[in-house]
mmCIF file of C-alpha atoms and ligand atoms in Angstrom:
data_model
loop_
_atom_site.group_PDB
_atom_site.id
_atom_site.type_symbol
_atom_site.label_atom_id
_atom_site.label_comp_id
_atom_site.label_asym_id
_atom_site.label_seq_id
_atom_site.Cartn_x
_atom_site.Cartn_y
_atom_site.Cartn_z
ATOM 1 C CA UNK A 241 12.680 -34.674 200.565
ATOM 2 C CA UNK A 242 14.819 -31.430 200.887
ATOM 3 C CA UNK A 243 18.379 -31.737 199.852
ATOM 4 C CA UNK A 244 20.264 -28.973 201.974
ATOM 5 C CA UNK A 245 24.095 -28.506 200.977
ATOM 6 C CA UNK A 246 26.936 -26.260 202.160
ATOM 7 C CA UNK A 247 31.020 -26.467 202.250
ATOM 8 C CA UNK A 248 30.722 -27.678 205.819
ATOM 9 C CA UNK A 249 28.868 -27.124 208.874
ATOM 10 C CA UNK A 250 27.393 -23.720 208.754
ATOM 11 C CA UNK A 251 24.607 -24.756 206.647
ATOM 12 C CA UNK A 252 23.284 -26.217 209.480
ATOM 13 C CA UNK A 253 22.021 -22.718 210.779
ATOM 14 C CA UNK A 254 19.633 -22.927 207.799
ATOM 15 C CA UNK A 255 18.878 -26.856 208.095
ATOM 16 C CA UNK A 256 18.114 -26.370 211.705
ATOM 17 C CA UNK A 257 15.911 -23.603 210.950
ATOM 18 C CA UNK A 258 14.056 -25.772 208.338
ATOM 19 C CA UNK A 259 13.840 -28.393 210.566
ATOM 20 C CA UNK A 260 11.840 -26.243 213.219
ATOM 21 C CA UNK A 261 9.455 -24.927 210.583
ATOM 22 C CA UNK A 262 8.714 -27.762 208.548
ATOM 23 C CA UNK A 263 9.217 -30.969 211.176
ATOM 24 C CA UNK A 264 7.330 -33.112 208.915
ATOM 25 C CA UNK A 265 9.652 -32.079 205.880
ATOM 26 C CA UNK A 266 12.392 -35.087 205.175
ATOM 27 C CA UNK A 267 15.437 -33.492 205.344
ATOM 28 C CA UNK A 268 18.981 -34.650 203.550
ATOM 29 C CA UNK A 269 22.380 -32.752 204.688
ATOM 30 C CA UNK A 270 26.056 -32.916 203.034
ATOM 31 C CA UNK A 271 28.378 -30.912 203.998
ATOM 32 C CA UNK A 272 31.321 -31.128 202.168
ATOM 33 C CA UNK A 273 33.425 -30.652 204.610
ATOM 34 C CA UNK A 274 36.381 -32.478 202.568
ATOM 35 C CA UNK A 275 36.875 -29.142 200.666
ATOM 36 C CA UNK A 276 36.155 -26.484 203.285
ATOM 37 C CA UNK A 277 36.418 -23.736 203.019
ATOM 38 C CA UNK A 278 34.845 -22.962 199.177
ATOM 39 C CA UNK A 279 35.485 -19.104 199.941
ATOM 40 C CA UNK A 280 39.112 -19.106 198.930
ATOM 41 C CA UNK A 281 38.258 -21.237 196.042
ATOM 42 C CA UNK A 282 37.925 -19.856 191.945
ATOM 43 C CA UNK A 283 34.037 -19.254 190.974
ATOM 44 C CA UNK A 284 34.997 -22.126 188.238
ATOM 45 C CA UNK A 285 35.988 -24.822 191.397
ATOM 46 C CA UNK A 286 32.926 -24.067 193.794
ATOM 47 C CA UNK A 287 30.727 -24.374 190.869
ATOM 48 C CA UNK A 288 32.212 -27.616 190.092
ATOM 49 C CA UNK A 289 31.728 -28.645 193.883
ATOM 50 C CA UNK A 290 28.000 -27.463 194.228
ATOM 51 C CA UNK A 291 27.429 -29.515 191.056
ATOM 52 C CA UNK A 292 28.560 -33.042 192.894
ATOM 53 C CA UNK A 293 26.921 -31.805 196.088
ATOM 54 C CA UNK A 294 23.424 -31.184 194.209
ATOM 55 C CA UNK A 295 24.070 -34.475 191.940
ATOM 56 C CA UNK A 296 24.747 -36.606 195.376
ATOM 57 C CA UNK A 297 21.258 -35.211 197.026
ATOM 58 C CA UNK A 298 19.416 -36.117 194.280
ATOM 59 C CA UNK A 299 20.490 -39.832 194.031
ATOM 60 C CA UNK A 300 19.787 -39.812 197.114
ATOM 61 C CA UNK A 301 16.326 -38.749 196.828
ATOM 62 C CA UNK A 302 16.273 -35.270 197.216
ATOM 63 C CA UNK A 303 13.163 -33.493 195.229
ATOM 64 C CA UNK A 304 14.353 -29.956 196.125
ATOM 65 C CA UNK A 305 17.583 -28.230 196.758
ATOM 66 C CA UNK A 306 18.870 -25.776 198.843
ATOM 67 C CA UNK A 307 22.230 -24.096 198.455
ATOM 68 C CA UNK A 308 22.663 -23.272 202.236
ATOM 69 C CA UNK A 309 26.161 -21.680 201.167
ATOM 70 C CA UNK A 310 26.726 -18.080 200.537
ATOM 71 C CA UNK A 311 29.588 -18.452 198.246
ATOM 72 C CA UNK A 312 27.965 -21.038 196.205
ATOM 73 C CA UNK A 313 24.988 -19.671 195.921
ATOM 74 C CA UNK A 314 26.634 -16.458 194.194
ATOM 75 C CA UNK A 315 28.490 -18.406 191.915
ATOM 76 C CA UNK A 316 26.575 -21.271 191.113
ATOM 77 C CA UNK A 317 23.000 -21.115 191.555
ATOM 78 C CA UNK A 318 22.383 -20.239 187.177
ATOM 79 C CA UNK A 319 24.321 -23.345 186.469
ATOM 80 C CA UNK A 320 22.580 -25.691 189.211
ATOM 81 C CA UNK A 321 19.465 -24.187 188.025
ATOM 82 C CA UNK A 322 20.090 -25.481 184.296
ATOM 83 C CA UNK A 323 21.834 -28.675 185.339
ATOM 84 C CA UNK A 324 19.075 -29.973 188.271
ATOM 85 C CA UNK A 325 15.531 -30.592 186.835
ATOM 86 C CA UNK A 326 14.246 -29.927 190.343
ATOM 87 C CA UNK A 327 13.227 -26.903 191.869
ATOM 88 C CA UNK A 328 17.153 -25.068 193.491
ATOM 89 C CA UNK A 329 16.953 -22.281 196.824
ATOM 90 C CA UNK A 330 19.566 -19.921 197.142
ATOM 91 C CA UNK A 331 20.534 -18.143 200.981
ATOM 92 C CA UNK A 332 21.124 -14.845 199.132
ATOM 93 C CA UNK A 333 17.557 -13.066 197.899
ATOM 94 C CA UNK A 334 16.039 -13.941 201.621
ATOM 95 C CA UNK A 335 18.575 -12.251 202.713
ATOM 96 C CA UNK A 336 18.756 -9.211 200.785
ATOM 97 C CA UNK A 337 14.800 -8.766 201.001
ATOM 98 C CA UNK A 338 14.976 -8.801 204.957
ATOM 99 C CA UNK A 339 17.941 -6.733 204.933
ATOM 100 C CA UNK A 340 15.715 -4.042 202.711
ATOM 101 C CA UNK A 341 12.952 -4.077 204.407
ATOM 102 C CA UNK A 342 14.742 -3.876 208.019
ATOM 103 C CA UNK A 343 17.051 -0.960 207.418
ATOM 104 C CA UNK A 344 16.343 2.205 208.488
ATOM 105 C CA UNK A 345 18.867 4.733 207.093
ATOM 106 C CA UNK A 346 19.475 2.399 204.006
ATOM 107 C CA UNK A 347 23.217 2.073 204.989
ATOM 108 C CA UNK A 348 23.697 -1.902 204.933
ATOM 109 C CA UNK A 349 26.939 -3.724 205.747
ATOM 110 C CA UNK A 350 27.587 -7.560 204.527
ATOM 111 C CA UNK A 351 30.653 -9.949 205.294
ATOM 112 C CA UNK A 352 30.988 -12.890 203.925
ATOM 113 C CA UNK A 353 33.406 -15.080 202.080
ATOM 114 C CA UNK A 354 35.781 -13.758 199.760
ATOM 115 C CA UNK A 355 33.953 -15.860 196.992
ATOM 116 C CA UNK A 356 30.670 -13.890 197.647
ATOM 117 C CA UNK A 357 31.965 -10.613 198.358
ATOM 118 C CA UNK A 358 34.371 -10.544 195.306
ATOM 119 C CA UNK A 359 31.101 -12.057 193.550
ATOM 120 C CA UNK A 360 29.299 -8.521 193.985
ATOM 121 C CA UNK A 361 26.045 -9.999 194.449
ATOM 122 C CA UNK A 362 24.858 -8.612 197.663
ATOM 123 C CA UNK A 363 25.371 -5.570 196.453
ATOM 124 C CA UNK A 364 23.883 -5.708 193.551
ATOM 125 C CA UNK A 365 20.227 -7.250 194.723
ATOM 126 C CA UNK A 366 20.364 -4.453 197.403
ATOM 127 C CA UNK A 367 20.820 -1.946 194.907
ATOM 128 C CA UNK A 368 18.164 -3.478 192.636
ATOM 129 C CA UNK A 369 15.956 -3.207 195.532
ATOM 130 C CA UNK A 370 16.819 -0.223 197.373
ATOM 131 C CA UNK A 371 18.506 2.051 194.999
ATOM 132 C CA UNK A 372 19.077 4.692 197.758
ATOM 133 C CA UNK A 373 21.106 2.142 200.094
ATOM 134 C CA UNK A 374 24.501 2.570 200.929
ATOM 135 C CA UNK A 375 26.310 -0.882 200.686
ATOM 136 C CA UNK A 376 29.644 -1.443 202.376
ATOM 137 C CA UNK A 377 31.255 -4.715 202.003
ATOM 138 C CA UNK A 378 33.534 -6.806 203.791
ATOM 139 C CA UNK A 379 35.137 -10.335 202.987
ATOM 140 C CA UNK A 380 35.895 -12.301 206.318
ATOM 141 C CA UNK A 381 37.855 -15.556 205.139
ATOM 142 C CA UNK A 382 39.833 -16.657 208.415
ATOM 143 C CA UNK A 383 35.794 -16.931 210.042
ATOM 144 C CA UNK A 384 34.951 -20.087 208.295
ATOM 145 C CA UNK A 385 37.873 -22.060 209.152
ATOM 146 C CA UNK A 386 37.522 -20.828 213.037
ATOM 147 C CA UNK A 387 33.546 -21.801 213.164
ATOM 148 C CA UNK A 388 35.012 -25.381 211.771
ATOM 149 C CA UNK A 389 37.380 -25.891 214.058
ATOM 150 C CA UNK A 390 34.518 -24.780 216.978
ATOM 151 C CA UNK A 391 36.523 -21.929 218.227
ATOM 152 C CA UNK A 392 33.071 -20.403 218.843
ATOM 153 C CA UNK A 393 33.769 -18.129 222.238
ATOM 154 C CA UNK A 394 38.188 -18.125 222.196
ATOM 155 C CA UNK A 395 39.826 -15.022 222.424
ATOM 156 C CA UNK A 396 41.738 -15.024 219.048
ATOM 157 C CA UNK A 397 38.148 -14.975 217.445
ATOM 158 C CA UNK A 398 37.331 -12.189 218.819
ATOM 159 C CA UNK A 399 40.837 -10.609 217.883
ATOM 160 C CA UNK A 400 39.969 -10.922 214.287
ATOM 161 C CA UNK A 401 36.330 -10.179 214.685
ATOM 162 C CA UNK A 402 37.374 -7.107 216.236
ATOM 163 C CA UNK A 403 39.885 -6.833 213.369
ATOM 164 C CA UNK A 404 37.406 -7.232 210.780
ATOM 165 C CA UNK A 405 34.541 -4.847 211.654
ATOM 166 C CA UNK A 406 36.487 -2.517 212.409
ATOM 167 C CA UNK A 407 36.535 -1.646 208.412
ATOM 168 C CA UNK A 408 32.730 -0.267 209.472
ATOM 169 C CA UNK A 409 33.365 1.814 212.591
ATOM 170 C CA UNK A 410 32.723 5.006 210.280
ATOM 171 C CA UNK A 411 30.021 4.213 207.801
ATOM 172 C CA UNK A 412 27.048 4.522 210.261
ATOM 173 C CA UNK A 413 25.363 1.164 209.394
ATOM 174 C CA UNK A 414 22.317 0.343 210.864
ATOM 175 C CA UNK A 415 21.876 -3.026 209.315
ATOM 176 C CA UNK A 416 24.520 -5.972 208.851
ATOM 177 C CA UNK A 417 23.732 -9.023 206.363
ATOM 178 C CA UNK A 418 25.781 -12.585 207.730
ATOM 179 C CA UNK A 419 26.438 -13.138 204.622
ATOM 180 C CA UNK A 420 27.558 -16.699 205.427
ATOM 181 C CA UNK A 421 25.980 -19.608 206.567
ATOM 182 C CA UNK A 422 28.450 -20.300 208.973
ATOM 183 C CA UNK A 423 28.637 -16.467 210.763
ATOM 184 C CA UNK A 424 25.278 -17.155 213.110
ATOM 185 C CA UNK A 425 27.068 -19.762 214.825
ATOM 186 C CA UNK A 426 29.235 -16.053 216.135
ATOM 187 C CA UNK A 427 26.233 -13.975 216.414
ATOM 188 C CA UNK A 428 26.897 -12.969 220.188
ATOM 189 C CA UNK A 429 30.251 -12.139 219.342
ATOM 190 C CA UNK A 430 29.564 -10.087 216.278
ATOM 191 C CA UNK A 431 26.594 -7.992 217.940
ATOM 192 C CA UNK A 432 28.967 -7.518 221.145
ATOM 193 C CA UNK A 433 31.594 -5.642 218.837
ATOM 194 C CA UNK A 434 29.251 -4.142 216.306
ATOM 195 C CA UNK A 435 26.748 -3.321 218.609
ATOM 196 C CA UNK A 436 23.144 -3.333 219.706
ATOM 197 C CA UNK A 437 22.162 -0.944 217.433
ATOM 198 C CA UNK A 438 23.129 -2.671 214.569
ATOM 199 C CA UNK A 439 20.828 -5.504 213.465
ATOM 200 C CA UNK A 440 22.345 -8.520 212.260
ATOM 201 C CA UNK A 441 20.538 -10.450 209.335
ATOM 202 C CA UNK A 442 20.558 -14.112 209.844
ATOM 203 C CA UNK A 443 18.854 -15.530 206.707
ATOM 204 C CA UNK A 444 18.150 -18.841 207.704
ATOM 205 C CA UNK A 445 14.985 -18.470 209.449
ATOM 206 C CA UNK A 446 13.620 -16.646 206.199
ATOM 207 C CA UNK A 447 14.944 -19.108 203.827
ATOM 208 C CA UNK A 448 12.733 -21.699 205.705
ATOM 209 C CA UNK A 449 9.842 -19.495 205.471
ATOM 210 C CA UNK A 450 10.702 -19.285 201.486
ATOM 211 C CA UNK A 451 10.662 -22.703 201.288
ATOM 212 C CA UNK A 452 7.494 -23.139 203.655
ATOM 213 C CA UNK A 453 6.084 -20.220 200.951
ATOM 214 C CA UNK A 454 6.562 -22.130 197.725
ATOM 215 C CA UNK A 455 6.779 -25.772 198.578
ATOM 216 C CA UNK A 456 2.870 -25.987 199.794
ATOM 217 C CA UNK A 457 1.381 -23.164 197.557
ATOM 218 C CA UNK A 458 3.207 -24.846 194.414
ATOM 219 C CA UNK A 459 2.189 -28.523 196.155
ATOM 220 C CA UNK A 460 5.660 -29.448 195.328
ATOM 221 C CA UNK A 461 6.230 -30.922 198.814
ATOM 222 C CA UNK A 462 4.023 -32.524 200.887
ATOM 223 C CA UNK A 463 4.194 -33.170 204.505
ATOM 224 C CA UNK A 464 5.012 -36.618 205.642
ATOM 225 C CA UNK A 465 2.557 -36.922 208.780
ATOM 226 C CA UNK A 466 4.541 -39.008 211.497
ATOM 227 C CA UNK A 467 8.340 -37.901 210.007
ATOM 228 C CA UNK A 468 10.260 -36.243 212.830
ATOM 229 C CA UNK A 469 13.545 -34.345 212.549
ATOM 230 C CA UNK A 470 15.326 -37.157 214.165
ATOM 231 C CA UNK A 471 14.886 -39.260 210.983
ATOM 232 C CA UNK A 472 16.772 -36.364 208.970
ATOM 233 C CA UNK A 473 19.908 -37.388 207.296
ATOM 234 C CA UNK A 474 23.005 -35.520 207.626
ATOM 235 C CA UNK A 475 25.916 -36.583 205.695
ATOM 236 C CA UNK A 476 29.476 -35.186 205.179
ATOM 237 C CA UNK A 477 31.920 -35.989 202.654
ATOM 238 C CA UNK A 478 34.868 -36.403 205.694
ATOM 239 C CA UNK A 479 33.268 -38.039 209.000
ATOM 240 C CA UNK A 480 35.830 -36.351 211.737
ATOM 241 C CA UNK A 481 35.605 -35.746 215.242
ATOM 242 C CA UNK A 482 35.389 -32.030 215.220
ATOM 243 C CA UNK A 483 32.424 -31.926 212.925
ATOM 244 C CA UNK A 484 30.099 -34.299 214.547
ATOM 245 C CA UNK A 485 30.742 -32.180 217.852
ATOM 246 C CA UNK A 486 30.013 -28.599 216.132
ATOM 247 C CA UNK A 487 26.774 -31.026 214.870
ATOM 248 C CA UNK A 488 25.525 -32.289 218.271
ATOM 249 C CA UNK A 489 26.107 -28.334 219.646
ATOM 250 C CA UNK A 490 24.579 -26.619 216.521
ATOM 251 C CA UNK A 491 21.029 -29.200 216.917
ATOM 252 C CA UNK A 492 21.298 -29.346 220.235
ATOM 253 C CA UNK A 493 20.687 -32.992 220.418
ATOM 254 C CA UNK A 494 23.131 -36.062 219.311
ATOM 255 C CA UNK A 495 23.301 -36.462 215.607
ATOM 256 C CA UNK A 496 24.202 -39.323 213.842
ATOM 257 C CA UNK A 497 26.708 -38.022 210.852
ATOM 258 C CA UNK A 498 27.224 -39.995 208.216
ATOM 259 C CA UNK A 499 30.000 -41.189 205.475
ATOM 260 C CA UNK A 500 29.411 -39.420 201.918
HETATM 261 N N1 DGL B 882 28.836 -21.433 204.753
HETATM 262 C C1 DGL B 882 29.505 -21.028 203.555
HETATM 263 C C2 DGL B 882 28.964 -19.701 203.083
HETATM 264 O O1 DGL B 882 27.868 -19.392 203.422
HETATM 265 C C3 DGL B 882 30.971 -21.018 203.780
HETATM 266 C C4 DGL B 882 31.737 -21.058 202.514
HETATM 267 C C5 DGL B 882 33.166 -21.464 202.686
HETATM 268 O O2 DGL B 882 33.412 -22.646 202.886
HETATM 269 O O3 DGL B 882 34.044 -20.600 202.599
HETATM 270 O O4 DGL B 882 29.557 -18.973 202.362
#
């Protein structure tokens, strides 16, 4: 069984994405969204966090995990690595690989949390991998809390997405990173003010691939013939109202949330 966890609800982008790749792959959700937002938060508390969210997967029978969170996987993925004796996916490398290989003119923009952009890791993979990029970074923290709440298409979103990228109307970029699980869920938004000529990088197709890459060469996973998505369990550590509606809308189909 895959163990998928993120602060809230945006980590469904990458659980849905799983889900249509590997339907035959058990899948186990939390989303903590008790404690959302993590981006605010000190490297020392997410880490903390991603440590119970990892710890309640695997009692509950998780064999993998994925960190479908931006801002814990910058800060926490050594530590979950050591702590967890079971194999631990991150959202970031799948990211920065696609981002590489899709740019053009190497200049590369990435929001994201203020965890994750403060964390410097973006950066510092795309530089590892692309020495000649240009990297220009932006933290986003109001984004989260608005994709929470579902204020997916209202006009103060776009007030502070318009606010926000802004900060790269001179830098030429031909490539931006969502650096956050939760930022596909504005994707139409963000490409209407960035524009078509910018690509946006939504990792969570590739992190399924990643996991579709290493699960069945290593033999780690196996597919359970007759499992559907529909069996997947998706927990949250705080069952409200406005979460199992941004659930339903993100899969398309009811969902039946559950108590952490
Ligand atoms: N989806 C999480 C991420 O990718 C959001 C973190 C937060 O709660 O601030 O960073």
């Amino acid at each position: 069984m895959i163990g998928i966890f993120d602060s809230g609800v945006g980590g469904m982008t990458v659980a849905r994405a799983v889900e249509q790749l590997l339907p035959e792959q058990p899948l186990l959700y939390l989303g903590d969204i008790a404690r959302t937002p993590y981006g605010p938060k000190s490297a020392k508390t997410i880490e903390e966090y991603s440590i119970e969210n990892a710890q309640f997967l695997i009692d509950n029978g998780a064999k993998v995990i994925v960190i479908a969170c931006n801002s814990a996987s910058s800060v926490a993925t050594n530590r979950l690595r050591k702590e967890c004796n079971i194999p631990v996916f991150e959202v970031i490398t799948p990211a920065v690989e696609q981002a590489v290989a899709q740019s053009v003119n190497g200049k590369i923009g990435v929001i994201g949390t203020r965890a994750t952009i403060e964390s410097g890791l973006y950066e510092k993979l795309i530089m590892e991998k692309r020495s000649n990029s240009t990297v220009i970074s932006k933290a986003c923290p109001l984004l989260v809390s608005l994709v929470e709440e579902g204020w997916l298409d209202k006009r103060e979103t776009k007030m502070i997405l318009r606010r926000y990228l802004s900060f790269f109307k001179d830098h030429q970029i031909d490539t931006l990173v969502l650096g956050c699980t939760h930022y596909p869920l504005l994707t139409n938004l963000i490409s209407h003010r960035i524009g078509k000529r910018v690509q946006l990088i939504d990792s969570s197709k590739t992190v399924a691939l990643y996991l579709q890459k290493n699960l069945l060469s290593q033999g780690t996973l196996l597919p359970v013939p007759g499992h559907s998505p529909e069996k997947n369990k998706y927990y949250v550590t705080d069952l409200t109202k406005t979460a199992q509606r941004m659930a339903d809308k993100i899969f398309n189909r009811s969902i039946d949330l559950l108590q952490a």
